[in-house]
PDB file of C-alpha atoms and ligand atoms in Angstrom:
ATOM      1  CA  UNK A  27       8.287  15.785 -13.988  1.00 87.00           C
ATOM      2  CA  UNK A  28       6.729  14.166 -10.935  1.00 93.00           C
ATOM      3  CA  UNK A  29       3.851  11.827 -11.610  1.00 96.00           C
ATOM      4  CA  UNK A  30       1.825  10.476  -8.766  1.00 97.00           C
ATOM      5  CA  UNK A  31       0.308   7.010  -8.766  1.00 98.00           C
ATOM      6  CA  UNK A  32      -2.170   5.696  -6.282  1.00 97.00           C
ATOM      7  CA  UNK A  33      -2.397   1.965  -5.556  1.00 97.00           C
ATOM      8  CA  UNK A  34      -5.855   1.392  -4.152  1.00 95.00           C
ATOM      9  CA  UNK A  35      -6.287  -1.452  -1.707  1.00 90.00           C
ATOM     10  CA  UNK A  36      -9.294  -3.275  -0.359  1.00 89.00           C
ATOM     11  CA  UNK A  37     -12.237  -0.866  -0.286  1.00 86.00           C
ATOM     12  CA  UNK A  38     -10.600   1.432  -2.844  1.00 90.00           C
ATOM     13  CA  UNK A  39     -10.791  -0.389  -6.170  1.00 88.00           C
ATOM     14  CA  UNK A  40     -12.171   2.772  -7.771  1.00 87.00           C
ATOM     15  CA  UNK A  41     -11.325   6.398  -7.308  1.00 90.00           C
ATOM     16  CA  UNK A  42     -14.630   8.257  -7.802  1.00 88.00           C
ATOM     17  CA  UNK A  43     -13.938  11.742  -8.997  1.00 89.00           C
ATOM     18  CA  UNK A  44     -11.112  10.590 -11.227  1.00 92.00           C
ATOM     19  CA  UNK A  45     -11.738  11.909 -14.713  1.00 94.00           C
ATOM     20  CA  UNK A  46     -10.323   9.080 -16.742  1.00 94.00           C
ATOM     21  CA  UNK A  47      -8.349  10.048 -19.858  1.00 93.00           C
ATOM     22  CA  UNK A  48      -6.874   6.666 -20.634  1.00 94.00           C
ATOM     23  CA  UNK A  49      -6.951   3.089 -19.401  1.00 95.00           C
ATOM     24  CA  UNK A  50      -4.068   0.865 -20.451  1.00 94.00           C
ATOM     25  CA  UNK A  51      -3.380  -2.714 -19.737  1.00 94.00           C
ATOM     26  CA  UNK A  52       0.438  -2.891 -19.612  1.00 95.00           C
ATOM     27  CA  UNK A  53       2.065  -6.286 -20.151  1.00 94.00           C
ATOM     28  CA  UNK A  54       5.342  -6.584 -18.275  1.00 96.00           C
ATOM     29  CA  UNK A  55       8.237  -9.055 -18.257  1.00 95.00           C
ATOM     30  CA  UNK A  56       6.629 -10.321 -15.023  1.00 96.00           C
ATOM     31  CA  UNK A  57       3.202 -10.887 -16.468  1.00 97.00           C
ATOM     32  CA  UNK A  58      -0.011  -8.958 -16.080  1.00 97.00           C
ATOM     33  CA  UNK A  59      -0.688  -6.313 -13.462  1.00 98.00           C
ATOM     34  CA  UNK A  60      -3.852  -6.530 -11.352  1.00 97.00           C
ATOM     35  CA  UNK A  61      -5.868  -4.240 -13.572  1.00 96.00           C
ATOM     36  CA  UNK A  62      -5.635  -1.560 -16.192  1.00 96.00           C
ATOM     37  CA  UNK A  63      -3.701   1.491 -15.222  1.00 97.00           C
ATOM     38  CA  UNK A  64      -6.026   4.462 -15.280  1.00 96.00           C
ATOM     39  CA  UNK A  65      -4.604   7.817 -16.152  1.00 96.00           C
ATOM     40  CA  UNK A  66      -6.719  10.836 -15.429  1.00 96.00           C
ATOM     41  CA  UNK A  67      -7.220  13.924 -13.353  1.00 95.00           C
ATOM     42  CA  UNK A  68      -8.164  13.951  -9.701  1.00 94.00           C
ATOM     43  CA  UNK A  69      -8.715  17.432  -8.179  1.00 93.00           C
ATOM     44  CA  UNK A  70      -7.228  18.853 -11.361  1.00 92.00           C
ATOM     45  CA  UNK A  71      -3.923  16.874 -11.045  1.00 93.00           C
ATOM     46  CA  UNK A  72      -2.803  14.220 -13.410  1.00 95.00           C
ATOM     47  CA  UNK A  73      -2.615  10.861 -11.541  1.00 97.00           C
ATOM     48  CA  UNK A  74      -2.329   7.178 -12.266  1.00 97.00           C
ATOM     49  CA  UNK A  75      -4.514   4.701 -10.441  1.00 97.00           C
ATOM     50  CA  UNK A  76      -4.145   0.972 -10.070  1.00 97.00           C
ATOM     51  CA  UNK A  77      -6.483  -1.336  -8.083  1.00 96.00           C
ATOM     52  CA  UNK A  78      -4.125  -3.709  -6.226  1.00 97.00           C
ATOM     53  CA  UNK A  79      -6.655  -6.505  -6.024  1.00 97.00           C
ATOM     54  CA  UNK A  80      -8.151  -5.957  -9.482  1.00 94.00           C
ATOM     55  CA  UNK A  81     -11.411  -4.252 -10.328  1.00 90.00           C
ATOM     56  CA  UNK A  82     -13.694  -5.732  -9.166  1.00 87.00           C
ATOM     57  CA  UNK A  83     -11.711  -6.960  -6.180  1.00 85.00           C
ATOM     58  CA  UNK A  84     -10.736 -10.574  -6.934  1.00 92.00           C
ATOM     59  CA  UNK A  85      -7.002 -11.130  -6.267  1.00 96.00           C
ATOM     60  CA  UNK A  86      -6.070 -12.122  -2.710  1.00 96.00           C
ATOM     61  CA  UNK A  87      -3.024 -10.457  -1.119  1.00 97.00           C
ATOM     62  CA  UNK A  88      -0.703 -13.439  -1.580  1.00 97.00           C
ATOM     63  CA  UNK A  89      -1.593 -13.707  -5.278  1.00 97.00           C
ATOM     64  CA  UNK A  90      -1.138 -10.092  -6.285  1.00 98.00           C
ATOM     65  CA  UNK A  91       1.472  -9.782  -9.011  1.00 98.00           C
ATOM     66  CA  UNK A  92       3.300  -6.991  -7.164  1.00 98.00           C
ATOM     67  CA  UNK A  93       6.224  -7.037  -9.641  1.00 98.00           C
ATOM     68  CA  UNK A  94       4.011  -6.485 -12.641  1.00 98.00           C
ATOM     69  CA  UNK A  95       2.045  -3.766 -10.777  1.00 98.00           C
ATOM     70  CA  UNK A  96       5.086  -1.718  -9.889  1.00 98.00           C
ATOM     71  CA  UNK A  97       6.779  -2.255 -13.206  1.00 98.00           C
ATOM     72  CA  UNK A  98       3.658  -1.242 -15.105  1.00 98.00           C
ATOM     73  CA  UNK A  99       3.273   1.931 -12.978  1.00 98.00           C
ATOM     74  CA  UNK A 100       6.863   2.980 -13.706  1.00 98.00           C
ATOM     75  CA  UNK A 101       6.284   2.158 -17.338  1.00 97.00           C
ATOM     76  CA  UNK A 102       3.312   4.502 -17.256  1.00 97.00           C
ATOM     77  CA  UNK A 103       5.591   7.257 -15.985  1.00 97.00           C
ATOM     78  CA  UNK A 104       4.998   7.076 -12.228  1.00 98.00           C
ATOM     79  CA  UNK A 105       7.728   8.736 -10.086  1.00 98.00           C
ATOM     80  CA  UNK A 106       5.779   8.683  -6.760  1.00 98.00           C
ATOM     81  CA  UNK A 107       3.480   5.960  -5.424  1.00 98.00           C
ATOM     82  CA  UNK A 108       0.968   6.345  -2.618  1.00 98.00           C
ATOM     83  CA  UNK A 109      -0.161   2.930  -1.392  1.00 98.00           C
ATOM     84  CA  UNK A 110      -3.462   2.641   0.392  1.00 97.00           C
ATOM     85  CA  UNK A 111      -3.657  -0.333   2.714  1.00 97.00           C
ATOM     86  CA  UNK A 112      -6.318  -1.738   5.082  1.00 97.00           C
ATOM     87  CA  UNK A 113      -4.702  -3.042   8.252  1.00 98.00           C
ATOM     88  CA  UNK A 114      -5.410  -4.459  11.721  1.00 98.00           C
ATOM     89  CA  UNK A 115      -4.451  -2.323  14.714  1.00 98.00           C
ATOM     90  CA  UNK A 116      -1.973  -3.780  17.179  1.00 98.00           C
ATOM     91  CA  UNK A 117      -0.882  -0.877  19.452  1.00 98.00           C
ATOM     92  CA  UNK A 118      -3.544   0.560  21.717  1.00 96.00           C
ATOM     93  CA  UNK A 119      -3.627   3.957  20.092  1.00 96.00           C
ATOM     94  CA  UNK A 120      -4.402   2.431  16.710  1.00 98.00           C
ATOM     95  CA  UNK A 121      -8.150   1.795  16.960  1.00 97.00           C
ATOM     96  CA  UNK A 122     -10.513   1.021  14.155  1.00 98.00           C
ATOM     97  CA  UNK A 123     -10.953   4.079  11.882  1.00 98.00           C
ATOM     98  CA  UNK A 124      -7.557   5.535  12.717  1.00 98.00           C
ATOM     99  CA  UNK A 125      -4.976   6.162  10.045  1.00 98.00           C
ATOM    100  CA  UNK A 126      -1.314   5.303  10.259  1.00 98.00           C
ATOM    101  CA  UNK A 127       1.529   6.471   8.026  1.00 98.00           C
ATOM    102  CA  UNK A 128       4.114   3.867   8.777  1.00 98.00           C
ATOM    103  CA  UNK A 129       7.835   4.681   8.754  1.00 98.00           C
ATOM    104  CA  UNK A 130       9.059   1.054   9.052  1.00 98.00           C
ATOM    105  CA  UNK A 131       8.065  -2.364   7.928  1.00 98.00           C
ATOM    106  CA  UNK A 132       8.770  -5.973   8.919  1.00 98.00           C
ATOM    107  CA  UNK A 133       8.202  -8.644   6.304  1.00 98.00           C
ATOM    108  CA  UNK A 134       6.680 -11.850   7.583  1.00 98.00           C
ATOM    109  CA  UNK A 135       5.583 -13.017   4.105  1.00 98.00           C
ATOM    110  CA  UNK A 136       6.953 -16.122   2.383  1.00 97.00           C
ATOM    111  CA  UNK A 137       7.153 -17.380  -1.109  1.00 96.00           C
ATOM    112  CA  UNK A 138       6.158 -14.121  -2.812  1.00 98.00           C
ATOM    113  CA  UNK A 139       8.049 -12.938  -5.863  1.00 96.00           C
ATOM    114  CA  UNK A 140       9.875 -10.218  -4.008  1.00 96.00           C
ATOM    115  CA  UNK A 141      12.588  -8.846  -6.273  1.00 96.00           C
ATOM    116  CA  UNK A 142      13.220  -7.748  -9.828  1.00 94.00           C
ATOM    117  CA  UNK A 143      16.783  -8.895  -9.607  1.00 91.00           C
ATOM    118  CA  UNK A 144      17.025 -12.403 -10.949  1.00 84.00           C
ATOM    119  CA  UNK A 145      19.548 -14.484 -12.824  1.00 77.00           C
ATOM    120  CA  UNK A 146      22.881 -13.163 -13.919  1.00 72.00           C
ATOM    121  CA  UNK A 147      23.057  -9.429 -13.522  1.00 73.00           C
ATOM    122  CA  UNK A 148      25.800  -6.920 -14.181  1.00 71.00           C
ATOM    123  CA  UNK A 149      24.788  -4.301 -11.613  1.00 72.00           C
ATOM    124  CA  UNK A 150      24.397  -3.848  -7.887  1.00 66.00           C
ATOM    125  CA  UNK A 151      21.491  -5.832  -6.594  1.00 82.00           C
ATOM    126  CA  UNK A 152      21.379  -4.944  -2.894  1.00 91.00           C
ATOM    127  CA  UNK A 153      19.173  -1.903  -2.523  1.00 94.00           C
ATOM    128  CA  UNK A 154      19.313   0.111   0.636  1.00 96.00           C
ATOM    129  CA  UNK A 155      16.089  -0.468   2.497  1.00 98.00           C
ATOM    130  CA  UNK A 156      16.972   0.913   5.939  1.00 98.00           C
ATOM    131  CA  UNK A 157      14.169   3.405   5.662  1.00 98.00           C
ATOM    132  CA  UNK A 158      11.558   1.736   3.384  1.00 98.00           C
ATOM    133  CA  UNK A 159       9.288   4.688   2.901  1.00 98.00           C
ATOM    134  CA  UNK A 160      10.059   7.965   1.220  1.00 98.00           C
ATOM    135  CA  UNK A 161      10.259  10.613   3.968  1.00 98.00           C
ATOM    136  CA  UNK A 162       9.260  13.608   1.780  1.00 98.00           C
ATOM    137  CA  UNK A 163       6.140  11.738   0.568  1.00 98.00           C
ATOM    138  CA  UNK A 164       5.391  10.551   4.109  1.00 98.00           C
ATOM    139  CA  UNK A 165       5.546  14.171   5.339  1.00 98.00           C
ATOM    140  CA  UNK A 166       3.122  15.227   2.607  1.00 97.00           C
ATOM    141  CA  UNK A 167       0.726  12.479   3.664  1.00 98.00           C
ATOM    142  CA  UNK A 168       1.051  13.473   7.322  1.00 98.00           C
ATOM    143  CA  UNK A 169       0.296  17.115   6.451  1.00 97.00           C
ATOM    144  CA  UNK A 170      -2.692  16.142   4.293  1.00 97.00           C
ATOM    145  CA  UNK A 171      -4.175  13.947   7.058  1.00 98.00           C
ATOM    146  CA  UNK A 172      -3.625  16.625   9.657  1.00 97.00           C
ATOM    147  CA  UNK A 173      -5.312  19.253   7.451  1.00 96.00           C
ATOM    148  CA  UNK A 174      -8.284  16.940   7.181  1.00 97.00           C
ATOM    149  CA  UNK A 175      -8.403  16.630  10.999  1.00 97.00           C
ATOM    150  CA  UNK A 176      -8.477  12.780  11.023  1.00 98.00           C
ATOM    151  CA  UNK A 177      -7.038  10.587  13.731  1.00 96.00           C
ATOM    152  CA  UNK A 178      -3.618   9.409  12.602  1.00 97.00           C
ATOM    153  CA  UNK A 179      -0.392   7.989  13.869  1.00 98.00           C
ATOM    154  CA  UNK A 180       2.447   9.687  11.984  1.00 98.00           C
ATOM    155  CA  UNK A 181       4.785   6.788  12.368  1.00 98.00           C
ATOM    156  CA  UNK A 182       4.528   3.055  13.027  1.00 98.00           C
ATOM    157  CA  UNK A 183       5.812  -0.295  12.103  1.00 98.00           C
ATOM    158  CA  UNK A 184       3.803  -2.255   9.554  1.00 98.00           C
ATOM    159  CA  UNK A 185       4.054  -6.004   9.978  1.00 98.00           C
ATOM    160  CA  UNK A 186       3.240  -7.684   6.700  1.00 98.00           C
ATOM    161  CA  UNK A 187       1.917 -11.255   6.971  1.00 98.00           C
ATOM    162  CA  UNK A 188       1.325 -13.790   4.223  1.00 98.00           C
ATOM    163  CA  UNK A 189      -2.467 -14.265   4.605  1.00 96.00           C
ATOM    164  CA  UNK A 190      -5.006 -14.800   3.383  1.00 96.00           C
ATOM    165  CA  UNK A 191      -5.928 -16.042   6.833  1.00 97.00           C
ATOM    166  CA  UNK A 192      -5.807 -13.566   9.724  1.00 97.00           C
ATOM    167  CA  UNK A 193      -3.273 -14.060  12.453  1.00 98.00           C
ATOM    168  CA  UNK A 194      -3.482 -16.010  15.698  1.00 98.00           C
ATOM    169  CA  UNK A 195      -3.483 -14.076  18.947  1.00 98.00           C
ATOM    170  CA  UNK A 196      -0.020 -15.500  19.711  1.00 98.00           C
ATOM    171  CA  UNK A 197       1.328 -14.288  16.366  1.00 98.00           C
ATOM    172  CA  UNK A 198       0.082 -10.807  17.163  1.00 98.00           C
ATOM    173  CA  UNK A 199       1.700 -10.944  20.590  1.00 98.00           C
ATOM    174  CA  UNK A 200       4.988 -11.880  18.872  1.00 98.00           C
ATOM    175  CA  UNK A 201       4.563  -9.125  16.364  1.00 98.00           C
ATOM    176  CA  UNK A 202       3.899  -6.625  19.135  1.00 98.00           C
ATOM    177  CA  UNK A 203       7.116  -7.813  20.816  1.00 98.00           C
ATOM    178  CA  UNK A 204       8.859  -7.265  17.490  1.00 98.00           C
ATOM    179  CA  UNK A 205       7.688  -3.643  17.563  1.00 98.00           C
ATOM    180  CA  UNK A 206       4.793  -3.825  15.003  1.00 98.00           C
ATOM    181  CA  UNK A 207       2.001  -1.291  15.376  1.00 98.00           C
ATOM    182  CA  UNK A 208      -0.150  -2.437  12.492  1.00 98.00           C
ATOM    183  CA  UNK A 209      -0.621  -5.728  10.582  1.00 98.00           C
ATOM    184  CA  UNK A 210      -1.566  -6.157   6.943  1.00 98.00           C
ATOM    185  CA  UNK A 211      -0.958  -8.453   4.020  1.00 98.00           C
ATOM    186  CA  UNK A 212      -0.036  -6.100   1.151  1.00 98.00           C
ATOM    187  CA  UNK A 213       2.829  -3.911   2.298  1.00 98.00           C
ATOM    188  CA  UNK A 214       5.490  -6.302   0.978  1.00 98.00           C
ATOM    189  CA  UNK A 215       7.021  -6.861  -1.427  1.00 98.00           C
ATOM    190  CA  UNK A 216       5.342  -3.765  -2.877  1.00 98.00           C
ATOM    191  CA  UNK A 217       7.536  -1.325  -0.854  1.00 98.00           C
ATOM    192  CA  UNK A 218      10.818  -2.970  -1.790  1.00 98.00           C
ATOM    193  CA  UNK A 219       9.907  -3.337  -5.498  1.00 98.00           C
ATOM    194  CA  UNK A 220       9.180   0.386  -5.517  1.00 98.00           C
ATOM    195  CA  UNK A 221      12.613   0.948  -4.086  1.00 98.00           C
ATOM    196  CA  UNK A 222      14.247  -1.341  -6.701  1.00 97.00           C
ATOM    197  CA  UNK A 223      12.527   0.653  -9.407  1.00 97.00           C
ATOM    198  CA  UNK A 224      13.619   3.979  -7.942  1.00 97.00           C
ATOM    199  CA  UNK A 225      10.050   5.081  -7.104  1.00 98.00           C
ATOM    200  CA  UNK A 226       9.302   7.249  -4.124  1.00 98.00           C
ATOM    201  CA  UNK A 227       6.853   5.231  -2.111  1.00 98.00           C
ATOM    202  CA  UNK A 228       4.726   5.863   1.012  1.00 98.00           C
ATOM    203  CA  UNK A 229       1.768   4.181   2.609  1.00 98.00           C
ATOM    204  CA  UNK A 230      -1.533   5.422   3.992  1.00 98.00           C
ATOM    205  CA  UNK A 231      -2.885   2.662   6.178  1.00 98.00           C
ATOM    206  CA  UNK A 232      -6.412   2.518   7.543  1.00 98.00           C
ATOM    207  CA  UNK A 233      -7.140   0.458  10.637  1.00 98.00           C
ATOM    208  CA  UNK A 234     -10.213  -1.627   9.890  1.00 97.00           C
ATOM    209  CA  UNK A 235     -10.198  -4.021  12.873  1.00 98.00           C
ATOM    210  CA  UNK A 236      -8.359  -4.695  16.092  1.00 98.00           C
ATOM    211  CA  UNK A 237      -5.709  -7.278  15.385  1.00 98.00           C
ATOM    212  CA  UNK A 238      -6.256 -10.887  16.549  1.00 98.00           C
ATOM    213  CA  UNK A 239      -6.665 -11.126  20.321  1.00 97.00           C
ATOM    214  CA  UNK A 240      -6.950  -7.354  20.694  1.00 97.00           C
ATOM    215  CA  UNK A 241     -10.669  -7.388  21.204  1.00 95.00           C
ATOM    216  CA  UNK A 242     -13.065  -9.780  22.929  1.00 92.00           C
ATOM    217  CA  UNK A 243     -15.012 -10.869  19.862  1.00 89.00           C
ATOM    218  CA  UNK A 244     -14.113 -12.494  16.583  1.00 93.00           C
ATOM    219  CA  UNK A 245     -12.868 -10.452  13.617  1.00 95.00           C
ATOM    220  CA  UNK A 246     -15.711 -10.386  11.113  1.00 95.00           C
ATOM    221  CA  UNK A 247     -15.926  -9.211   7.483  1.00 94.00           C
ATOM    222  CA  UNK A 248     -19.003  -7.226   8.424  1.00 95.00           C
ATOM    223  CA  UNK A 249     -16.985  -5.216  10.922  1.00 94.00           C
ATOM    224  CA  UNK A 250     -14.157  -4.773   8.404  1.00 96.00           C
ATOM    225  CA  UNK A 251     -16.483  -3.714   5.585  1.00 95.00           C
ATOM    226  CA  UNK A 252     -18.179  -1.137   7.790  1.00 96.00           C
ATOM    227  CA  UNK A 253     -14.765   0.366   8.740  1.00 97.00           C
ATOM    228  CA  UNK A 254     -13.610   0.268   5.077  1.00 96.00           C
ATOM    229  CA  UNK A 255     -16.755   2.185   3.944  1.00 94.00           C
ATOM    230  CA  UNK A 256     -16.184   5.040   6.294  1.00 96.00           C
ATOM    231  CA  UNK A 257     -12.417   5.065   6.134  1.00 96.00           C
ATOM    232  CA  UNK A 258     -11.887   4.813   2.451  1.00 95.00           C
ATOM    233  CA  UNK A 259     -14.135   7.793   1.889  1.00 95.00           C
ATOM    234  CA  UNK A 260     -11.824   9.655   4.167  1.00 97.00           C
ATOM    235  CA  UNK A 261      -8.752   8.325   2.360  1.00 97.00           C
ATOM    236  CA  UNK A 262     -10.084   9.865  -0.902  1.00 96.00           C
ATOM    237  CA  UNK A 263     -10.420  13.267   0.870  1.00 96.00           C
ATOM    238  CA  UNK A 264      -6.840  12.932   2.129  1.00 97.00           C
ATOM    239  CA  UNK A 265      -5.623  12.087  -1.373  1.00 97.00           C
ATOM    240  CA  UNK A 266      -7.499  15.099  -2.781  1.00 96.00           C
ATOM    241  CA  UNK A 267      -5.848  17.317  -0.115  1.00 96.00           C
ATOM    242  CA  UNK A 268      -2.398  15.930  -0.837  1.00 96.00           C
ATOM    243  CA  UNK A 269      -2.658  16.187  -4.554  1.00 95.00           C
ATOM    244  CA  UNK A 270      -4.092  19.709  -4.539  1.00 91.00           C
ATOM    245  CA  UNK A 271      -1.149  20.825  -2.415  1.00 82.00           C
ATOM    246  CA  UNK A 272       1.698  19.621  -4.700  1.00 73.00           C
TER     247      UNK A 272
HETATM  248  N1  HPA B 144      -4.402  -8.834   9.750  1.00 73.08           N
HETATM  249  C1  HPA B 144      -3.854  -8.831   8.502  1.00 73.08           C
HETATM  250  N2  HPA B 144      -4.288  -8.080   7.495  1.00 73.08           N
HETATM  251  C2  HPA B 144      -5.321  -7.313   7.684  1.00 73.08           C
HETATM  252  C3  HPA B 144      -5.973  -7.248   8.941  1.00 73.08           C
HETATM  253  C4  HPA B 144      -5.523  -8.044  10.027  1.00 73.08           C
HETATM  254  O1  HPA B 144      -6.024  -7.997  11.168  1.00 73.08           O
HETATM  255  N3  HPA B 144      -7.001  -6.348   8.814  1.00 73.08           N
HETATM  256  C5  HPA B 144      -6.946  -5.890   7.524  1.00 73.08           C
HETATM  257  N4  HPA B 144      -5.922  -6.448   6.868  1.00 73.08           N
END
């Protein structure tokens, strides 16, 4: 049976409206996940919820134990994972407040624990990652956002940087040349670990600021927080729409 899990990012450490049935802290061979995995009902559907940065928010993107998070979710029975990510907008159409459901990703991170395949193994270790997101789940997200009437790009390339600092304007120009539409710090290795574990994975990204050099002013946390407040409320409505339709 399909079981949906939501990984809440910055601004979504809690899913109000989730009737919690169980909260379990799952130890994994990779250490501890960011938080307890909550099992409960959201709009009448059983779902799992995990706060990527912990609850309260305390783990920076480069220190998230992505391996433990994904492992624990699968251990809890997840088959599908919807990742919620706050991002900066690179392409002109991706303004603050807009959603993007990326169909591709470029990994600019370094030094993260990015695979479950370690040491001597007796099975194939090269997962196909040509299309990093699950197309069926992406389509469901696209339909849910459309039904809510929110601004959204139905495709896009997510460039994942190491952080925690934001990018330089030159880095964003390079990323734009590479074909990136949005920039964030948490898309990888989460997506590939989901693939290694056989989980269907898609991302709902919310643009919370223009990427470096894409506006005249500085990028401030005040500006980001304001966009998170509005946008993550919408993300919850999108999730409710998606889950009630499956
Ligand atoms: N860059 C990287 N990560 C981000 C940004 C950004 O501009 N905004 C939100 N997460």
